[in-house]
Amino acid sequence: MKAVRVPKERAEEVRRFAERIGAKDKGRLIVSREDFVEIPVADGFEHLFEEFEIVEQSDPVFTQRKSLKRLLKGRVPDEVTPSGYKIIGDIIMVKLNDRAKKYAKEIGNALLKLNPRCKAVWCDYGREGMLRKPRVELIAGEGSETIHKENGCKFKFDITKVMFSLGNQAERLRVARLVDDGEVIVDMFAGIGYFAIPIAVHSRAKRIYAIEINPDSYRYLLENIRLNEVENVVPILGDSMFVTPENVADRVIMGHIYCQDFLPVAIRAIAERGIIHYHESTPEAVIDRPIRRVEKACSKAGKKCRILNFKKVKNYSPGVYHVVVDAEVY
Ligand SMILES: C[S@@+](CC[C@H](N)C(=O)[O-])C[C@H]1O[C@@H](n2cnc3c(N)ncnc32)[C@H](O)[C@@H]1O
């Protein structure tokens, strides 16, 4: 579900334009996020907004909410009816608060009715541990394997075994677009190919080492390499702490929000000079902690580093951000 991310001061102008040409998705509301607003656009209109970033909405707000309420009238109290939900491939993911849980079945069936192309509704309870395993429960329909399309890539996976964060979509495309011809990349937390596949599809990288520890994710990584018909991804099943190749990379992706202990390994993976994309989940009060951690790890390894970029990827929880640091290491 695509949206155009527009600075607030240009929102009105872009909204009018989107409505005039029939590009605005009438099923979703405009959502305000910090300095930006997301204007929902229907598939096939993205190229008309090239000057802006196109994002996959992590929590779209549907105008159908009224219909969902109407559909549930008399059976589910208005105040527990969910205000939003996500669609990944042909699966609906919804968060329910404690009061809503006892109406899960009714809510699930109503969501399927509103989204007839979807096959199942799963309640989303978050993720756990270093493997970021999803905690989910089926509330309507059936099936957990899906193919999600994003940024011109296909991601096949089972939502009960593997996480998928719609909110990281813009970051996945941003990094793919930074890659120069002939680069060697090391993706230390590859999952099902979240970064490796878009890089292979959108750049002319020479080789992308994609390391993944979870056999379920690794199996889908292999499948996604085939599905997207890419040939330069080298999948490695193992713990990146021990299997990361050394002195090979122009770019290292550390796409895990708890990976500070892996910084020395990432630095050793860099050939002579290269870029590390370091992710972290950081409370607002210590927002520059990731930069300090990268600088400290470089100086400990006897390397210099230059911070190229620091960016919030998304809100992680109240007052906590998922951020990324791009650092050149030499
Ligand atoms: C949270 S996911 C990455 C999400 C991704 N950044 C995105 O754009 O959505 C992190 C992945 O790292 C894997 N992982 C965790 N520890 C690992 C390790 N020591 N070595 C290799 N992979 C690891 C997990 O199994 C998971 O697939």
CSV table of C-alpha atoms and ligand atoms in Angstrom, one decimal:
chain,number,residue,atom,x,y,z
A,1,MET,CA,0.0,0.0,0.0
A,2,LYS,CA,2.0,2.9,-1.3
A,3,ALA,CA,2.0,6.5,-0.2
A,4,VAL,CA,3.9,9.6,-1.2
A,5,ARG,CA,5.9,11.0,1.6
A,6,VAL,CA,5.7,14.8,1.4
A,7,PRO,CA,7.1,17.6,3.7
A,8,LYS,CA,4.2,19.1,5.6
A,9,GLU,CA,4.5,22.5,3.8
A,10,ARG,CA,3.8,20.9,0.4
A,11,ALA,CA,1.1,18.5,1.5
A,12,GLU,CA,-1.9,20.5,0.4
A,13,GLU,CA,-0.4,21.1,-3.1
A,14,VAL,CA,0.4,17.4,-3.6
A,15,ARG,CA,-3.0,16.3,-2.2
A,16,ARG,CA,-4.8,18.5,-4.7
A,17,PHE,CA,-2.6,17.2,-7.5
A,18,ALA,CA,-3.2,13.6,-6.5
A,19,GLU,CA,-6.9,14.0,-6.3
A,20,ARG,CA,-7.1,15.9,-9.6
A,21,ILE,CA,-5.4,13.2,-11.6
A,22,GLY,CA,-7.3,10.4,-9.7
A,23,ALA,CA,-4.1,9.0,-8.1
A,24,LYS,CA,-5.2,9.3,-4.5
A,25,ASP,CA,-6.3,6.0,-3.0
A,26,LYS,CA,-9.8,6.9,-1.6
A,27,GLY,CA,-9.7,3.9,0.7
A,28,ARG,CA,-7.0,5.3,2.9
A,29,LEU,CA,-6.7,8.6,4.9
A,30,ILE,CA,-3.8,11.0,4.7
A,31,VAL,CA,-1.5,10.3,7.7
A,32,SER,CA,0.7,12.9,9.5
A,33,ARG,CA,4.1,11.8,10.8
A,34,GLU,CA,6.5,14.3,12.4
A,35,ASP,CA,7.6,16.6,9.6
A,36,PHE,CA,6.0,14.6,6.8
A,37,VAL,CA,2.6,13.5,5.7
A,38,GLU,CA,1.8,10.3,3.8
A,39,ILE,CA,-0.6,10.7,0.9
A,40,PRO,CA,-2.0,7.3,-0.1
A,41,VAL,CA,-1.7,6.7,-3.8
A,42,ALA,CA,-3.1,3.9,-5.9
A,43,ASP,CA,-0.8,1.3,-7.6
A,44,GLY,CA,0.5,2.5,-10.9
A,45,PHE,CA,0.7,6.2,-10.2
A,46,GLU,CA,4.0,6.2,-8.2
A,47,HIS,CA,6.0,7.5,-11.2
A,48,LEU,CA,4.0,10.8,-11.2
A,49,PHE,CA,5.5,11.7,-7.8
A,50,GLU,CA,9.2,11.0,-8.6
A,51,GLU,CA,10.4,14.1,-6.8
A,52,PHE,CA,9.2,12.5,-3.5
A,53,GLU,CA,9.9,9.3,-1.6
A,54,ILE,CA,7.4,6.5,-2.2
A,55,VAL,CA,6.9,4.4,0.9
A,56,GLU,CA,5.0,1.2,1.8
A,57,GLN,CA,2.7,2.4,4.6
A,58,SER,CA,3.5,0.5,7.8
A,59,ASP,CA,0.2,1.3,9.4
A,60,PRO,CA,-2.3,2.7,6.9
A,61,VAL,CA,-5.5,4.2,8.2
A,62,PHE,CA,-8.4,3.0,6.1
A,63,THR,CA,-11.5,5.0,5.4
A,64,GLN,CA,-13.1,1.6,5.6
A,65,ARG,CA,-12.9,1.9,9.4
A,66,LYS,CA,-16.4,3.2,9.2
A,67,SER,CA,-17.5,0.1,7.3
A,68,LEU,CA,-15.6,-2.2,9.7
A,69,LYS,CA,-17.5,-0.5,12.5
A,70,ARG,CA,-20.7,-0.8,10.6
A,71,LEU,CA,-20.0,-4.4,9.8
A,72,LEU,CA,-19.4,-5.1,13.5
A,73,LYS,CA,-22.3,-3.0,14.8
A,74,GLY,CA,-24.1,-4.6,17.7
A,75,ARG,CA,-21.4,-7.3,18.0
A,76,VAL,CA,-18.2,-5.5,18.8
A,77,PRO,CA,-18.0,-2.2,20.7
A,78,ASP,CA,-16.9,0.8,18.6
A,79,GLU,CA,-14.0,1.6,20.9
A,80,VAL,CA,-12.3,-1.8,20.5
A,81,THR,CA,-12.6,-1.9,16.7
A,82,PRO,CA,-9.0,-1.6,15.4
A,83,SER,CA,-8.2,1.7,13.7
A,84,GLY,CA,-5.7,0.2,11.3
A,85,TYR,CA,-4.2,-3.0,10.0
A,86,LYS,CA,-1.5,-4.1,7.6
A,87,ILE,CA,-1.6,-6.2,4.5
A,88,ILE,CA,1.5,-8.3,3.7
A,89,GLY,CA,1.0,-10.2,0.5
A,90,ASP,CA,-2.4,-11.7,0.9
A,91,ILE,CA,-2.4,-11.8,4.7
A,92,ILE,CA,-3.9,-9.2,7.1
A,93,MET,CA,-2.0,-8.5,10.3
A,94,VAL,CA,-3.9,-6.7,13.0
A,95,LYS,CA,-3.0,-5.6,16.6
A,96,LEU,CA,-5.8,-6.1,19.1
A,97,ASN,CA,-5.8,-4.7,22.6
A,98,ASP,CA,-6.8,-6.8,25.6
A,99,ARG,CA,-10.5,-5.8,25.4
A,100,ALA,CA,-10.6,-6.5,21.6
A,101,LYS,CA,-9.1,-10.0,21.9
A,102,LYS,CA,-12.4,-11.6,22.9
A,103,TYR,CA,-13.9,-10.3,19.7
A,104,ALA,CA,-11.0,-11.5,17.6
A,105,LYS,CA,-13.0,-13.9,15.5
A,106,GLU,CA,-15.7,-11.3,14.5
A,107,ILE,CA,-13.0,-8.7,13.8
A,108,GLY,CA,-11.0,-11.2,11.7
A,109,ASN,CA,-14.1,-12.3,9.6
A,110,ALA,CA,-15.1,-8.7,9.0
A,111,LEU,CA,-11.6,-7.8,7.8
A,112,LEU,CA,-11.7,-10.7,5.4
A,113,LYS,CA,-15.1,-9.5,4.1
A,114,LEU,CA,-13.6,-6.0,3.5
A,115,ASN,CA,-10.5,-7.4,1.8
A,116,PRO,CA,-11.7,-10.3,-0.3
A,117,ARG,CA,-8.3,-10.8,-2.0
A,118,CYS,CA,-6.8,-11.7,1.4
A,119,LYS,CA,-6.8,-15.3,2.7
A,120,ALA,CA,-6.2,-15.0,6.4
A,121,VAL,CA,-6.1,-12.6,9.3
A,122,TRP,CA,-3.4,-13.0,12.0
A,123,CYS,CA,-3.2,-11.1,15.3
A,124,ASP,CA,0.3,-9.6,15.7
A,125,TYR,CA,1.8,-9.7,19.2
A,126,GLY,CA,5.3,-8.5,18.3
A,127,ARG,CA,8.7,-10.2,17.8
A,128,GLU,CA,11.0,-11.9,20.2
A,129,GLY,CA,14.7,-12.5,20.7
A,130,MET,CA,17.8,-12.0,18.4
A,131,LEU,CA,16.0,-14.0,15.7
A,132,ARG,CA,13.1,-11.6,15.8
A,133,LYS,CA,10.6,-14.5,15.6
A,134,PRO,CA,7.0,-13.3,15.2
A,135,ARG,CA,4.4,-14.0,17.8
A,136,VAL,CA,1.2,-14.3,15.9
A,137,GLU,CA,-2.2,-16.1,16.2
A,138,LEU,CA,-4.6,-17.0,13.5
A,139,ILE,CA,-8.0,-15.3,14.0
A,140,ALA,CA,-9.7,-15.8,10.6
A,141,GLY,CA,-9.3,-17.7,7.3
A,142,GLU,CA,-6.3,-19.9,6.7
A,143,GLY,CA,-2.7,-19.9,5.5
A,144,SER,CA,0.5,-18.3,6.6
A,145,GLU,CA,2.8,-18.4,3.6
A,146,THR,CA,2.6,-15.4,1.2
A,147,ILE,CA,4.5,-13.5,-1.5
A,148,HIS,CA,4.8,-9.8,-0.7
A,149,LYS,CA,5.7,-7.5,-3.5
A,150,GLU,CA,7.7,-4.3,-2.7
A,151,ASN,CA,10.1,-2.0,-4.6
A,152,GLY,CA,9.9,-4.3,-7.7
A,153,CYS,CA,11.0,-7.4,-5.6
A,154,LYS,CA,9.2,-10.5,-4.5
A,155,PHE,CA,9.5,-11.8,-0.9
A,156,LYS,CA,8.1,-15.2,-0.1
A,157,PHE,CA,7.9,-16.3,3.5
A,158,ASP,CA,5.8,-17.7,6.2
A,159,ILE,CA,4.5,-15.0,8.6
A,160,THR,CA,4.5,-17.5,11.5
A,161,LYS,CA,8.3,-18.1,11.1
A,162,VAL,CA,9.8,-15.0,9.7
A,163,MET,CA,9.3,-11.3,10.5
A,164,PHE,CA,8.6,-8.7,7.8
A,165,SER,CA,8.7,-5.0,8.6
A,166,LEU,CA,6.7,-2.8,6.2
A,167,GLY,CA,8.2,0.2,7.9
A,168,ASN,CA,11.7,-0.6,6.6
A,169,GLN,CA,10.7,-0.4,3.0
A,170,ALA,CA,12.1,3.0,2.2
A,171,GLU,CA,15.4,2.1,3.9
A,172,ARG,CA,15.7,-1.1,1.9
A,173,LEU,CA,15.3,0.9,-1.3
A,174,ARG,CA,17.6,3.7,-0.1
A,175,VAL,CA,20.5,1.4,0.4
A,176,ALA,CA,20.0,-0.5,-2.9
A,177,ARG,CA,20.2,2.9,-4.7
A,178,LEU,CA,23.5,3.8,-3.0
A,179,VAL,CA,25.3,0.8,-4.4
A,180,ASP,CA,27.8,1.5,-7.1
A,181,ASP,CA,28.6,-0.8,-10.0
A,182,GLY,CA,30.9,-3.7,-9.1
A,183,GLU,CA,30.6,-3.3,-5.3
A,184,VAL,CA,31.0,-6.3,-3.0
A,185,ILE,CA,28.4,-6.3,-0.2
A,186,VAL,CA,28.2,-8.2,3.1
A,187,ASP,CA,24.7,-8.4,4.6
A,188,MET,CA,25.3,-9.7,8.1
A,189,PHE,CA,21.6,-10.3,9.0
A,190,ALA,CA,20.1,-11.2,5.7
A,191,GLY,CA,16.8,-12.8,6.7
A,192,ILE,CA,14.8,-13.7,3.7
A,193,GLY,CA,16.8,-11.2,1.6
A,194,TYR,CA,15.3,-7.9,2.9
A,195,PHE,CA,18.4,-5.9,1.7
A,196,ALA,CA,20.2,-8.5,-0.5
A,197,ILE,CA,17.3,-9.0,-3.0
A,198,PRO,CA,16.6,-5.2,-3.6
A,199,ILE,CA,20.4,-4.6,-4.0
A,200,ALA,CA,20.6,-7.5,-6.5
A,201,VAL,CA,17.5,-6.2,-8.4
A,202,HIS,CA,18.3,-2.5,-8.4
A,203,SER,CA,22.1,-2.3,-8.6
A,204,ARG,CA,25.0,-3.8,-10.5
A,205,ALA,CA,26.8,-5.1,-7.4
A,206,LYS,CA,29.5,-7.7,-8.1
A,207,ARG,CA,28.6,-10.0,-5.2
A,208,ILE,CA,26.3,-9.9,-2.2
A,209,TYR,CA,27.2,-12.2,0.7
A,210,ALA,CA,23.9,-12.8,2.6
A,211,ILE,CA,24.4,-14.3,6.0
A,212,GLU,CA,21.5,-15.7,8.0
A,213,ILE,CA,21.4,-17.9,11.1
A,214,ASN,CA,17.7,-19.0,11.1
A,215,PRO,CA,17.2,-22.0,8.9
A,216,ASP,CA,13.6,-21.0,8.2
A,217,SER,CA,14.6,-17.6,6.9
A,218,TYR,CA,17.6,-19.1,5.1
A,219,ARG,CA,15.2,-21.5,3.2
A,220,TYR,CA,13.1,-18.5,2.0
A,221,LEU,CA,16.3,-16.5,1.2
A,222,LEU,CA,17.2,-19.3,-1.3
A,223,GLU,CA,13.7,-19.3,-2.6
A,224,ASN,CA,13.7,-15.5,-3.0
A,225,ILE,CA,17.0,-15.6,-4.9
A,226,ARG,CA,15.2,-18.0,-7.4
A,227,LEU,CA,11.9,-16.1,-7.5
A,228,ASN,CA,13.7,-12.8,-8.3
A,229,GLU,CA,16.1,-14.5,-10.7
A,230,VAL,CA,19.2,-12.9,-9.3
A,231,GLU,CA,22.6,-14.5,-9.6
A,232,ASN,CA,25.0,-12.4,-7.5
A,233,VAL,CA,23.7,-13.3,-4.0
A,234,VAL,CA,25.9,-15.7,-2.1
A,235,PRO,CA,23.7,-17.2,0.7
A,236,ILE,CA,25.5,-18.3,3.8
A,237,LEU,CA,23.8,-20.2,6.6
A,238,GLY,CA,25.4,-19.4,9.9
A,239,ASP,CA,26.2,-17.0,12.7
A,240,SER,CA,27.7,-13.8,11.3
A,241,MET,CA,29.8,-13.5,14.4
A,242,PHE,CA,31.9,-16.4,13.0
A,243,VAL,CA,31.2,-16.8,9.3
A,244,THR,CA,31.5,-13.2,8.0
A,245,PRO,CA,34.2,-13.0,5.3
A,246,GLU,CA,37.1,-10.6,6.1
A,247,ASN,CA,38.7,-7.9,3.9
A,248,VAL,CA,36.2,-8.2,1.1
A,249,ALA,CA,33.5,-5.6,1.3
A,250,ASP,CA,32.9,-2.2,-0.1
A,251,ARG,CA,29.7,-2.0,2.0
A,252,VAL,CA,28.4,-3.9,5.1
A,253,ILE,CA,24.8,-4.0,6.1
A,254,MET,CA,24.1,-4.5,9.8
A,255,GLY,CA,20.3,-4.6,9.6
A,256,HIS,CA,19.5,-5.8,13.1
A,257,ILE,CA,18.5,-3.4,15.8
A,258,TYR,CA,20.6,-5.2,18.5
A,259,CYS,CA,23.9,-5.7,16.7
A,260,GLN,CA,26.4,-3.5,18.5
A,261,ASP,CA,28.6,-6.5,19.5
A,262,PHE,CA,29.0,-7.3,15.8
A,263,LEU,CA,30.7,-4.0,14.9
A,264,PRO,CA,34.3,-5.4,15.1
A,265,VAL,CA,33.3,-8.2,12.7
A,266,ALA,CA,31.7,-5.7,10.3
A,267,ILE,CA,34.9,-3.5,10.4
A,268,ARG,CA,37.0,-6.6,9.6
A,269,ALA,CA,34.7,-7.4,6.6
A,270,ILE,CA,35.6,-4.0,5.0
A,271,ALA,CA,38.3,-4.3,2.3
A,272,GLU,CA,40.4,-1.1,2.4
A,273,ARG,CA,37.7,1.4,2.6
A,274,GLY,CA,34.0,0.9,2.8
A,275,ILE,CA,30.7,1.9,4.2
A,276,ILE,CA,28.9,0.3,7.2
A,277,HIS,CA,25.1,0.8,7.6
A,278,TYR,CA,24.6,0.2,11.3
A,279,HIS,CA,21.1,-0.1,12.7
A,280,GLU,CA,20.1,0.3,16.3
A,281,SER,CA,17.0,0.8,18.4
A,282,THR,CA,17.7,4.0,20.4
A,283,PRO,CA,15.8,5.9,23.1
A,284,GLU,CA,15.4,9.6,22.2
A,285,ALA,CA,17.4,10.6,25.3
A,286,VAL,CA,20.6,8.9,23.9
A,287,ILE,CA,19.8,9.4,20.2
A,288,ASP,CA,23.5,9.8,19.2
A,289,ARG,CA,24.5,6.5,21.0
A,290,PRO,CA,24.7,4.6,17.7
A,291,ILE,CA,27.2,7.2,16.3
A,292,ARG,CA,29.3,6.9,19.4
A,293,ARG,CA,29.3,3.1,19.2
A,294,VAL,CA,30.5,3.1,15.6
A,295,GLU,CA,33.2,5.7,16.3
A,296,LYS,CA,34.4,3.8,19.3
A,297,ALA,CA,34.5,0.4,17.5
A,298,CYS,CA,36.5,1.9,14.7
A,299,SER,CA,39.0,3.6,16.9
A,300,LYS,CA,39.4,0.3,18.9
A,301,ALA,CA,40.1,-1.5,15.6
A,302,GLY,CA,42.7,1.1,14.6
A,303,LYS,CA,40.5,2.5,11.8
A,304,LYS,CA,39.2,6.0,11.0
A,305,CYS,CA,35.6,6.7,10.3
A,306,ARG,CA,33.5,9.4,8.8
A,307,ILE,CA,29.8,9.7,9.6
A,308,LEU,CA,28.0,10.1,6.3
A,309,ASN,CA,24.4,10.0,7.4
A,310,PHE,CA,22.2,9.4,10.4
A,311,LYS,CA,18.5,8.7,9.9
A,312,LYS,CA,15.4,7.6,11.8
A,313,VAL,CA,14.0,4.5,10.0
A,314,LYS,CA,10.8,4.4,12.0
A,315,ASN,CA,9.3,4.8,15.5
A,316,TYR,CA,10.0,1.6,17.3
A,317,SER,CA,8.0,2.2,20.5
A,318,PRO,CA,7.0,5.4,22.4
A,319,GLY,CA,10.2,7.5,22.7
A,320,VAL,CA,12.4,4.9,21.0
A,321,TYR,CA,13.5,5.0,17.4
A,322,HIS,CA,14.9,2.5,14.9
A,323,VAL,CA,17.9,4.5,13.5
A,324,VAL,CA,20.6,3.8,10.9
A,325,VAL,CA,24.1,5.3,10.8
A,326,ASP,CA,26.1,5.3,7.5
A,327,ALA,CA,29.8,5.4,8.3
A,328,GLU,CA,32.7,5.3,6.0
A,329,VAL,CA,35.5,3.2,7.5
A,330,TYR,CA,39.2,3.4,6.3
B,1,LIG,C1,15.3,-8.3,12.1
B,1,LIG,S1,15.7,-9.2,10.8
B,1,LIG,C2,16.3,-8.0,9.7
B,1,LIG,C3,15.1,-7.1,9.2
B,1,LIG,C4,15.6,-6.2,8.1
B,1,LIG,N1,16.6,-5.3,8.5
B,1,LIG,C5,14.4,-5.5,7.4
B,1,LIG,O1,14.7,-4.6,6.6
B,1,LIG,O2,13.3,-5.7,7.6
B,1,LIG,C6,17.2,-9.8,11.4
B,1,LIG,C7,17.7,-11.1,10.9
B,1,LIG,O3,19.0,-11.4,11.5
B,1,LIG,C8,19.0,-12.8,11.7
B,1,LIG,N2,20.1,-13.0,12.7
B,1,LIG,C9,20.1,-12.7,14.1
B,1,LIG,N3,21.3,-13.0,14.6
B,1,LIG,C10,22.1,-13.4,13.6
B,1,LIG,C11,23.4,-13.8,13.5
B,1,LIG,N4,24.2,-13.9,14.6
B,1,LIG,N5,24.0,-14.2,12.4
B,1,LIG,C12,23.2,-14.1,11.2
B,1,LIG,N6,21.9,-13.7,11.2
B,1,LIG,C13,21.3,-13.4,12.4
B,1,LIG,C14,17.6,-13.1,12.2
B,1,LIG,O4,17.4,-14.5,12.1
B,1,LIG,C15,16.8,-12.3,11.3
B,1,LIG,O5,16.4,-13.0,10.1
